[in-house]
Tab-separated table of C-alpha atoms in Angstrom:
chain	number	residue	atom	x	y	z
C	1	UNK	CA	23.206	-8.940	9.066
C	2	UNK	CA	22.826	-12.175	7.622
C	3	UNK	CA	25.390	-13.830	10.261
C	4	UNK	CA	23.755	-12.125	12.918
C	5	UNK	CA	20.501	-13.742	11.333
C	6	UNK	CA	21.947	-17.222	11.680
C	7	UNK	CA	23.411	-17.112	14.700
C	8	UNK	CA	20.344	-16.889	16.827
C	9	UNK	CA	20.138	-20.173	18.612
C	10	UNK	CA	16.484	-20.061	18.962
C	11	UNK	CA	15.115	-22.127	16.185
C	12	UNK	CA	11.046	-21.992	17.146
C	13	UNK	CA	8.808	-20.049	19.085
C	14	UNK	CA	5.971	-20.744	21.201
C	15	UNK	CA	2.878	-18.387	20.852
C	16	UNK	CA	1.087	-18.359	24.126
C	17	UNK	CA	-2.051	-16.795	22.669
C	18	UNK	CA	-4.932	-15.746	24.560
C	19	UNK	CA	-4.609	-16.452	28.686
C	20	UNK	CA	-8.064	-17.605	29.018
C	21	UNK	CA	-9.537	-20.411	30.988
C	22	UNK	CA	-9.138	-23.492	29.449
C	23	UNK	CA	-12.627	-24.537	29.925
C	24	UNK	CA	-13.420	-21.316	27.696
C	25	UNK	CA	-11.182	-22.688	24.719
C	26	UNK	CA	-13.850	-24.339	22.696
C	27	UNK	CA	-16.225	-21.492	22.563
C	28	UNK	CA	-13.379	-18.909	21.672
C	29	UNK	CA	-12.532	-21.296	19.027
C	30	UNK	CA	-16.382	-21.591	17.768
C	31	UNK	CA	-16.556	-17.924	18.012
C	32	UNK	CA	-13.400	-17.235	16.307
C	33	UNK	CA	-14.012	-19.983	13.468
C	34	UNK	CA	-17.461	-18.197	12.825
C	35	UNK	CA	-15.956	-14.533	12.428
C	36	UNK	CA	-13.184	-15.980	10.258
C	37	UNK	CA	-15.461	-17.905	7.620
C	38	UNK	CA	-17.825	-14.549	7.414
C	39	UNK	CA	-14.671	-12.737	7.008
C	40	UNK	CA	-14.104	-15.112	3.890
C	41	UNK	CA	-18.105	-14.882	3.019
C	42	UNK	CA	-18.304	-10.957	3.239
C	43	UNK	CA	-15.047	-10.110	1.438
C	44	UNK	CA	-15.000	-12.664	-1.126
C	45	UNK	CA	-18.452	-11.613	-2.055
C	46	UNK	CA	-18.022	-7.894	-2.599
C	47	UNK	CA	-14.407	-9.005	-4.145
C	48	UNK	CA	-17.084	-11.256	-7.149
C	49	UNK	CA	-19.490	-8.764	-7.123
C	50	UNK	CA	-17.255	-5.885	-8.356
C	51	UNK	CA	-15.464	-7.795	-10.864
C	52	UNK	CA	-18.974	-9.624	-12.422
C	53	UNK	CA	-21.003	-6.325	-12.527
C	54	UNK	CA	-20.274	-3.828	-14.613
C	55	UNK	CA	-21.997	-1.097	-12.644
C	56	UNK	CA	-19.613	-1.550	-9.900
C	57	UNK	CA	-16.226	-0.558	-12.641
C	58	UNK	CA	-15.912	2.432	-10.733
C	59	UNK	CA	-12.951	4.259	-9.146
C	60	UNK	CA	-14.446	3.864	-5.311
C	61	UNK	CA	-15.281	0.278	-6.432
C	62	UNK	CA	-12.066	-0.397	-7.413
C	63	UNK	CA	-10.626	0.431	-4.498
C	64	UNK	CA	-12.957	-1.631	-2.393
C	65	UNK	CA	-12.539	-4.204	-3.947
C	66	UNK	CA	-8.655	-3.841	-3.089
C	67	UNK	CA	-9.460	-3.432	0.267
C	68	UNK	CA	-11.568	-6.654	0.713
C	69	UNK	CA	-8.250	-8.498	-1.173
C	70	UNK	CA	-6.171	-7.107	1.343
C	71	UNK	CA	-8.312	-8.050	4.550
C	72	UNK	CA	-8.761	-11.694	2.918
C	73	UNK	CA	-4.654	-11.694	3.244
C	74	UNK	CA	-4.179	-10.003	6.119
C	75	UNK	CA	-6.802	-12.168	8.435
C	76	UNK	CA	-5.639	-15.688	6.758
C	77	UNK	CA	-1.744	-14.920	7.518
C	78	UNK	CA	-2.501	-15.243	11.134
C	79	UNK	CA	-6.312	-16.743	12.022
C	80	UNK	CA	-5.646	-19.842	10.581
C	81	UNK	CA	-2.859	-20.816	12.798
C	82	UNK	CA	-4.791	-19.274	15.636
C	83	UNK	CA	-7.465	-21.338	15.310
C	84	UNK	CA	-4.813	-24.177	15.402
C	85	UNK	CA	-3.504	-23.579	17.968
C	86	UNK	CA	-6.635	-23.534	20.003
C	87	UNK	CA	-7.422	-26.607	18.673
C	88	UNK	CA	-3.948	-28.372	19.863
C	89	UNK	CA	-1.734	-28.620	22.671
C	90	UNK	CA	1.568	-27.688	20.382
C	91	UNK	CA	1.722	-24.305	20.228
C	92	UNK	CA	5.094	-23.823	18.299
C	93	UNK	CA	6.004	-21.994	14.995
C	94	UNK	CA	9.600	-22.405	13.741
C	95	UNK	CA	12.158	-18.981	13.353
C	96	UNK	CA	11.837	-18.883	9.539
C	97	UNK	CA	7.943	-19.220	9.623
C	98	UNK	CA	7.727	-16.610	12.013
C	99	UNK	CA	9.567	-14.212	10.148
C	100	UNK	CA	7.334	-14.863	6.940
C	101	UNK	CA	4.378	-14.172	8.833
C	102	UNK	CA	5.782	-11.126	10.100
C	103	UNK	CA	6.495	-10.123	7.000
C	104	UNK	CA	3.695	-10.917	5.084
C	105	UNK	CA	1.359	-9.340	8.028
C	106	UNK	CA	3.528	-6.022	7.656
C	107	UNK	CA	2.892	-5.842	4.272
C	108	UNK	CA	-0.808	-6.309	4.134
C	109	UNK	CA	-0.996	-4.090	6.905
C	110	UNK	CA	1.051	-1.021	5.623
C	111	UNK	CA	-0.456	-1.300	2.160
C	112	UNK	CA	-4.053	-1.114	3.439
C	113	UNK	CA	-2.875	1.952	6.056
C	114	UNK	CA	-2.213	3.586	2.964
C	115	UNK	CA	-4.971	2.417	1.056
C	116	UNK	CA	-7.563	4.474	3.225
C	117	UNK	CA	-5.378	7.899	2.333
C	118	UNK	CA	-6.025	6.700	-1.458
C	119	UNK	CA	-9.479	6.004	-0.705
C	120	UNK	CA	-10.063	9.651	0.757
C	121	UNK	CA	-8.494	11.547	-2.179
C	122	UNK	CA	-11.150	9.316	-4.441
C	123	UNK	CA	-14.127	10.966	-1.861
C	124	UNK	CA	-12.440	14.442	-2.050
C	125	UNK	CA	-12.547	14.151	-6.191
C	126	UNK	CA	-16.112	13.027	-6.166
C	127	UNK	CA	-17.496	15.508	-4.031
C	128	UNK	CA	-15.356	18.881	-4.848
C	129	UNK	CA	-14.929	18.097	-8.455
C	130	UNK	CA	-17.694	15.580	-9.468
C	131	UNK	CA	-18.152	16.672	-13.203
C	132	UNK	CA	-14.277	16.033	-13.581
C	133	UNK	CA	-14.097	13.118	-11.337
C	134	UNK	CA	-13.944	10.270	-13.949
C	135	UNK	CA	-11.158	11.784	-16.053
C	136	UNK	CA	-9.186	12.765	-12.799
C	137	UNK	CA	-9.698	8.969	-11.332
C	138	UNK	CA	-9.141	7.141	-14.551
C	139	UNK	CA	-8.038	3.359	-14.265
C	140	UNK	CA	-4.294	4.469	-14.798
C	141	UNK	CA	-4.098	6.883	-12.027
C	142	UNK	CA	-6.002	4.400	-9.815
C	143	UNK	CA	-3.639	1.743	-10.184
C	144	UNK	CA	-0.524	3.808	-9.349
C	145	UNK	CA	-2.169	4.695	-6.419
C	146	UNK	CA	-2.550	1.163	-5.605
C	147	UNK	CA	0.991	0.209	-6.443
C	148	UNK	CA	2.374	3.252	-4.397
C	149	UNK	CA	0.527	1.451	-1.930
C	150	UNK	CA	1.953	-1.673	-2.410
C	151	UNK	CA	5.849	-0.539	-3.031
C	152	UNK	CA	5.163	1.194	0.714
C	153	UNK	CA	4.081	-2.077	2.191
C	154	UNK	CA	6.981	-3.893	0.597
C	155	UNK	CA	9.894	-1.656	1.686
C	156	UNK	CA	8.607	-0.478	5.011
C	157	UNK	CA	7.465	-4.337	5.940
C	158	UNK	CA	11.045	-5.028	4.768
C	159	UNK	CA	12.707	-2.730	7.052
C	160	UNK	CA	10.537	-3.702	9.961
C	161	UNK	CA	11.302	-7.179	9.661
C	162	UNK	CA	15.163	-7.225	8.872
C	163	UNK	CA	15.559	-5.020	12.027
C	164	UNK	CA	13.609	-6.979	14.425
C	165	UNK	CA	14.124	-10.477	13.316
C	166	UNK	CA	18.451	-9.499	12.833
C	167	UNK	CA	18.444	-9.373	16.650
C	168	UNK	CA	19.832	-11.951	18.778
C	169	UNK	CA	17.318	-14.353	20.067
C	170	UNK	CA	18.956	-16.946	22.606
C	171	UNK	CA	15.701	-17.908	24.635
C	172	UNK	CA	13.292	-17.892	26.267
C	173	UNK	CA	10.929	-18.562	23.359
C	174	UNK	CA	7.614	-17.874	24.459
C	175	UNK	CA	5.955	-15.233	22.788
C	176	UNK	CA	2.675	-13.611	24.377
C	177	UNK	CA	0.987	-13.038	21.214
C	178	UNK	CA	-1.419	-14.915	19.013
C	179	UNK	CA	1.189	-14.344	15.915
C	180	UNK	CA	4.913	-12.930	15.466
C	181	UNK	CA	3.682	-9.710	15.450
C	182	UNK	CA	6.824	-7.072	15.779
C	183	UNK	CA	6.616	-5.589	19.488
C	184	UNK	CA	5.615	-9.326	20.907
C	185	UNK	CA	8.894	-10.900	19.559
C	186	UNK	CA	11.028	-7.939	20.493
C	187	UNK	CA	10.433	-8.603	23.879
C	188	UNK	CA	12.571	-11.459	23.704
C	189	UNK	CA	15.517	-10.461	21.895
C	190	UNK	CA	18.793	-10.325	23.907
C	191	UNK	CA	19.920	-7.262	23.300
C	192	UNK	CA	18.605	-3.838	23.124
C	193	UNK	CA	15.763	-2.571	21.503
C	194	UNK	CA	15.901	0.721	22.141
C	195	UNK	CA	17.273	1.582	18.128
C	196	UNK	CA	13.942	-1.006	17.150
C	197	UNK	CA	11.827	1.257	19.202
C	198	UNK	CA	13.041	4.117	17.161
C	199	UNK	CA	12.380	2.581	13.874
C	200	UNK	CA	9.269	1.454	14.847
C	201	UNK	CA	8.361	5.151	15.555
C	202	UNK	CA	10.043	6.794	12.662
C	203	UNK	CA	8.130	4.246	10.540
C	204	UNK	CA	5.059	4.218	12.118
C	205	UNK	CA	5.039	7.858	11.646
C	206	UNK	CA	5.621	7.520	8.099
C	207	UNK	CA	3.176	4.329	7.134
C	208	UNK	CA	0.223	5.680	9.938
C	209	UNK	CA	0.523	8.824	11.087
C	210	UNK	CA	1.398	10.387	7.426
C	211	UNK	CA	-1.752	9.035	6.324
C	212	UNK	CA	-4.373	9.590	9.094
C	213	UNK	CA	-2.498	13.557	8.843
C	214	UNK	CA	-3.805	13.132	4.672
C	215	UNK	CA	-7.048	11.830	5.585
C	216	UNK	CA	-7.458	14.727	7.905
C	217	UNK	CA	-6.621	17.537	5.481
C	218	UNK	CA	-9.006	15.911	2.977
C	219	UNK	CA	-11.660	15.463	5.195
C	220	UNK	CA	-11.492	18.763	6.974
C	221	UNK	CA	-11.847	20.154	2.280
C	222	UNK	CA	-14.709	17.683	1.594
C	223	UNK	CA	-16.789	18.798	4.918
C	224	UNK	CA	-16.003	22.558	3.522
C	225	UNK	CA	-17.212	21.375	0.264
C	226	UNK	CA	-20.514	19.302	1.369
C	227	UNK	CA	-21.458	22.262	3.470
C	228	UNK	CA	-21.705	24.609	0.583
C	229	UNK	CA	-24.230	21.362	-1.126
C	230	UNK	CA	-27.439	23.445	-1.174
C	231	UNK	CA	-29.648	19.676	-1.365
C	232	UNK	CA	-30.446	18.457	1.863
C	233	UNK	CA	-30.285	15.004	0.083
C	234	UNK	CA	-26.728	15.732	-1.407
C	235	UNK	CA	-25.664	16.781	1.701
C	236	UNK	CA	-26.934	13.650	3.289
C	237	UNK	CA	-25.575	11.251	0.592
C	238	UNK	CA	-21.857	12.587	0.728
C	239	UNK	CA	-21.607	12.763	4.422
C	240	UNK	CA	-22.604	8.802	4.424
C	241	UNK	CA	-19.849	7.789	2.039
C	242	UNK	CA	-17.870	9.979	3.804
C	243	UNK	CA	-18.680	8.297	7.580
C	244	UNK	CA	-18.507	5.209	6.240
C	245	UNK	CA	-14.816	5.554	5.447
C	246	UNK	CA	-13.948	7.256	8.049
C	247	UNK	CA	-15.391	4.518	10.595
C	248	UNK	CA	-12.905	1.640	8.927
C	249	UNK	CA	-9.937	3.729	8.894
C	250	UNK	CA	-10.486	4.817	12.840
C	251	UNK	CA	-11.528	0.648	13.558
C	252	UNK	CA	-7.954	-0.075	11.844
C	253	UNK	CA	-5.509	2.678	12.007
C	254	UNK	CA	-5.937	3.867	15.405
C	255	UNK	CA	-5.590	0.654	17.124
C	256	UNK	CA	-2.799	0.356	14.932
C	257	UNK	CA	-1.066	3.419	16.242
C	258	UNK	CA	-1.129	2.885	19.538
C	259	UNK	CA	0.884	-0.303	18.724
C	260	UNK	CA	3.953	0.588	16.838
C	261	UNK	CA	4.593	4.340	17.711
C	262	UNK	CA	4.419	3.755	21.563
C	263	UNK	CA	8.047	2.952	22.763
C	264	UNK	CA	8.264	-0.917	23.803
C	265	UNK	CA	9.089	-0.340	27.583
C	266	UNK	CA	5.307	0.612	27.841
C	267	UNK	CA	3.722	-1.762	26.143
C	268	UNK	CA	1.504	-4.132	27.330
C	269	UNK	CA	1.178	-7.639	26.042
C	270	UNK	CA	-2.862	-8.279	27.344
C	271	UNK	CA	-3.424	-4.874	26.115
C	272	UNK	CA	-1.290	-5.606	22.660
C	273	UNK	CA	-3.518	-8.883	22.287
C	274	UNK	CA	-6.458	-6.808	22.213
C	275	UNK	CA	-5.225	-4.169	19.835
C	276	UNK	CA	-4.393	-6.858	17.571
C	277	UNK	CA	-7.120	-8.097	17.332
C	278	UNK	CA	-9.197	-5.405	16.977
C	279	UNK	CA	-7.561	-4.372	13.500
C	280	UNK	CA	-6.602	-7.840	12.619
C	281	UNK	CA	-10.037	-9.443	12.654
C	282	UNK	CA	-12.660	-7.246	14.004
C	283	UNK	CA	-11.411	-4.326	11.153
C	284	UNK	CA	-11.609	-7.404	8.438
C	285	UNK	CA	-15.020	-8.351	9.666
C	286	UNK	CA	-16.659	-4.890	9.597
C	287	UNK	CA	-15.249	-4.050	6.517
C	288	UNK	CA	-17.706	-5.520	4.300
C	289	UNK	CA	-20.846	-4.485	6.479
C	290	UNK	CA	-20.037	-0.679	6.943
C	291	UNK	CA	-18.386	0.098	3.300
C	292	UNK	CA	-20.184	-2.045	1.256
C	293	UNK	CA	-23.120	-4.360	2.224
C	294	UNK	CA	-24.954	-1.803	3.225
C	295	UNK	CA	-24.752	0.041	-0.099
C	296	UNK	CA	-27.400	-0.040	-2.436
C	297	UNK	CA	-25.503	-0.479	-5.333
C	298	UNK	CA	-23.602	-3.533	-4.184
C	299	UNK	CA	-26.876	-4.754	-3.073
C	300	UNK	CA	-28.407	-4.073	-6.476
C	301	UNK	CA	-25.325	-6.055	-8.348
C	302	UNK	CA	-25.889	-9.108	-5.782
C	303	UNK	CA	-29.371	-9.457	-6.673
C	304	UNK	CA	-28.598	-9.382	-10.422
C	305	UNK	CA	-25.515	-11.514	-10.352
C	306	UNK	CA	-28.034	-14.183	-7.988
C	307	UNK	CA	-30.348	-13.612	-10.558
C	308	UNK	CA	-33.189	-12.592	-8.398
C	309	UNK	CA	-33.577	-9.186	-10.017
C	310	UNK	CA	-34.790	-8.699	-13.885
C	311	UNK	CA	-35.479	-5.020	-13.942
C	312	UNK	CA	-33.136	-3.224	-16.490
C	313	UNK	CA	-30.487	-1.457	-14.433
């Protein structure tokens, strides 16, 4: 593989980005700058918040927190250069750069897919077995969940990578992307794909669809469960938690979806863009508002850690 690695005689790539008007470059630039630093601002925040206050050294918390980590990765590994790109006329990214993005993206991306199935198991624990909920979820179990996570980033990313980026590529080298994501660059391989577009689905199924299927079956128990809540109020409170959740994994997973299990014959680059984007930076962005800024808790903990807040927790 290695040989066919090094015998590629394209040696960079030029993302074409977004096919706007020109004129409309320095506003999509302002607007994308904006979203990126309150990316930075929303994540990094909850990130400081849950480690300072001790309120917030909770199972759901943890994994939050985890979350917000993974979104500050997974937006920096490709905005940045975005945002230079927009900014300057060269447009280029070299082979091995472009395969460490790839990489690096896929991991981010198939850790936090499975993430959200972790995530739902800690809902399903609080709400059908609450008085047994902190000795089920204790900070062991937690973080193998989170490096069962990781491990599946790691080895599917891996996978992924070595079979798209193994392919000949002997030009052209324009990609129609705004990163090396996988289907983009596999467009301009010269040979075929169609054993890539196979992997792609075999894996997606496994690092997507496996997941969403888990977060189903939970979901469908805890809505059994809340239902049988006899407190309006309890009834109320779980089915927030529980919409909240289930609003960032539809903003990121879906989109996602569409993307690497549909075979690469159909896709559409302007369409892919979008996709892309949506659960690159728009997921990243909303993250912090709909799981956590809004919750009073996290609210409580900034206005201690500020120090605007003296009544005893």
């Amino acid at each position: 593989m290695m040989e066919e690695f090094n015998q590629s005689s394209v040696t960079e790539f030029i993302l074409l980005g977004f096919s706007f008007n020109p004129r409309t470059t320095p506003l999509l630039f302002t607007v994308f700058l904006m979203t990126y630093l309150l990316i930075i601002l929303g994540n990094s925040l909850i990130t400081i918040l849950i480690c300072l206050d001790s309120h917030l050294h909770t199972p759901m918390y943890f994994f939050i927190g985890i979350l917000s980590i993974l979104d500050l990765g997974y937006t920096t590994t490709t905005v940045p250069q975005m945002l230079a790109h927009l900014a300057s006329q060269k447009k280029t990214i070299s082979f091995a750069s472009c395969v460490v993005q790839m990489y690096i993206f896929l991991v981010l991306g198939i850790t936090e897919s499975w993430l959200f199935a972790m995530m739902s198991i800690d809902r399903y624990v609080a709400i059908c077995h609450p008085l047994r909920y902190k000795v089920i979820m204790s900070p062991w179990l937690c973080g193998v969940m989170v490096i069962f996570c990781g491990l599946m980033g790691i080895i599917s990313a891996l996978i992924y990578t070595v079979f798209a980026m193994c392919l000949p590529y002997c030009g052209p080298n324009k990609i129609n992307h705004f990163f090396c994501e996988v289907p983009a660059v596999l467009k301009l391989a010269c040979a075929d794909t169609s054993v890539n577009d196979w992997v792609d689905f075999i894996l997606g199924f496994s690092v997507i669809l496996v997941p969403l299927s888990l977060i189903l079956v939970i979901y469908v128990n805890i809505f059994v469960a809340i239902l049988r809540i006899r407190s309006a109020q309890g009834r109320l409170k779980a089915f927030s938690t529980c919409a909240s959740h289930i609003i960032v994994v539809t903003t990121f997973c879906v989109p996602a979806m569409v993307m690497y299990m549909k075979p690469g014959s159909e896709a559409s680059l302007e369409e892919d863009k979008r996709l892309a984007l949506f659960y690159n930076v728009v997921s990243a962005f909303l993250n912090p508002i709909i799981y956590s800024l809004r919750n009073k808790d996290v609210k409580r903990a900034f206005l201690k850690v500020a120090g605007w807040s003296r009544a005893p927790e």
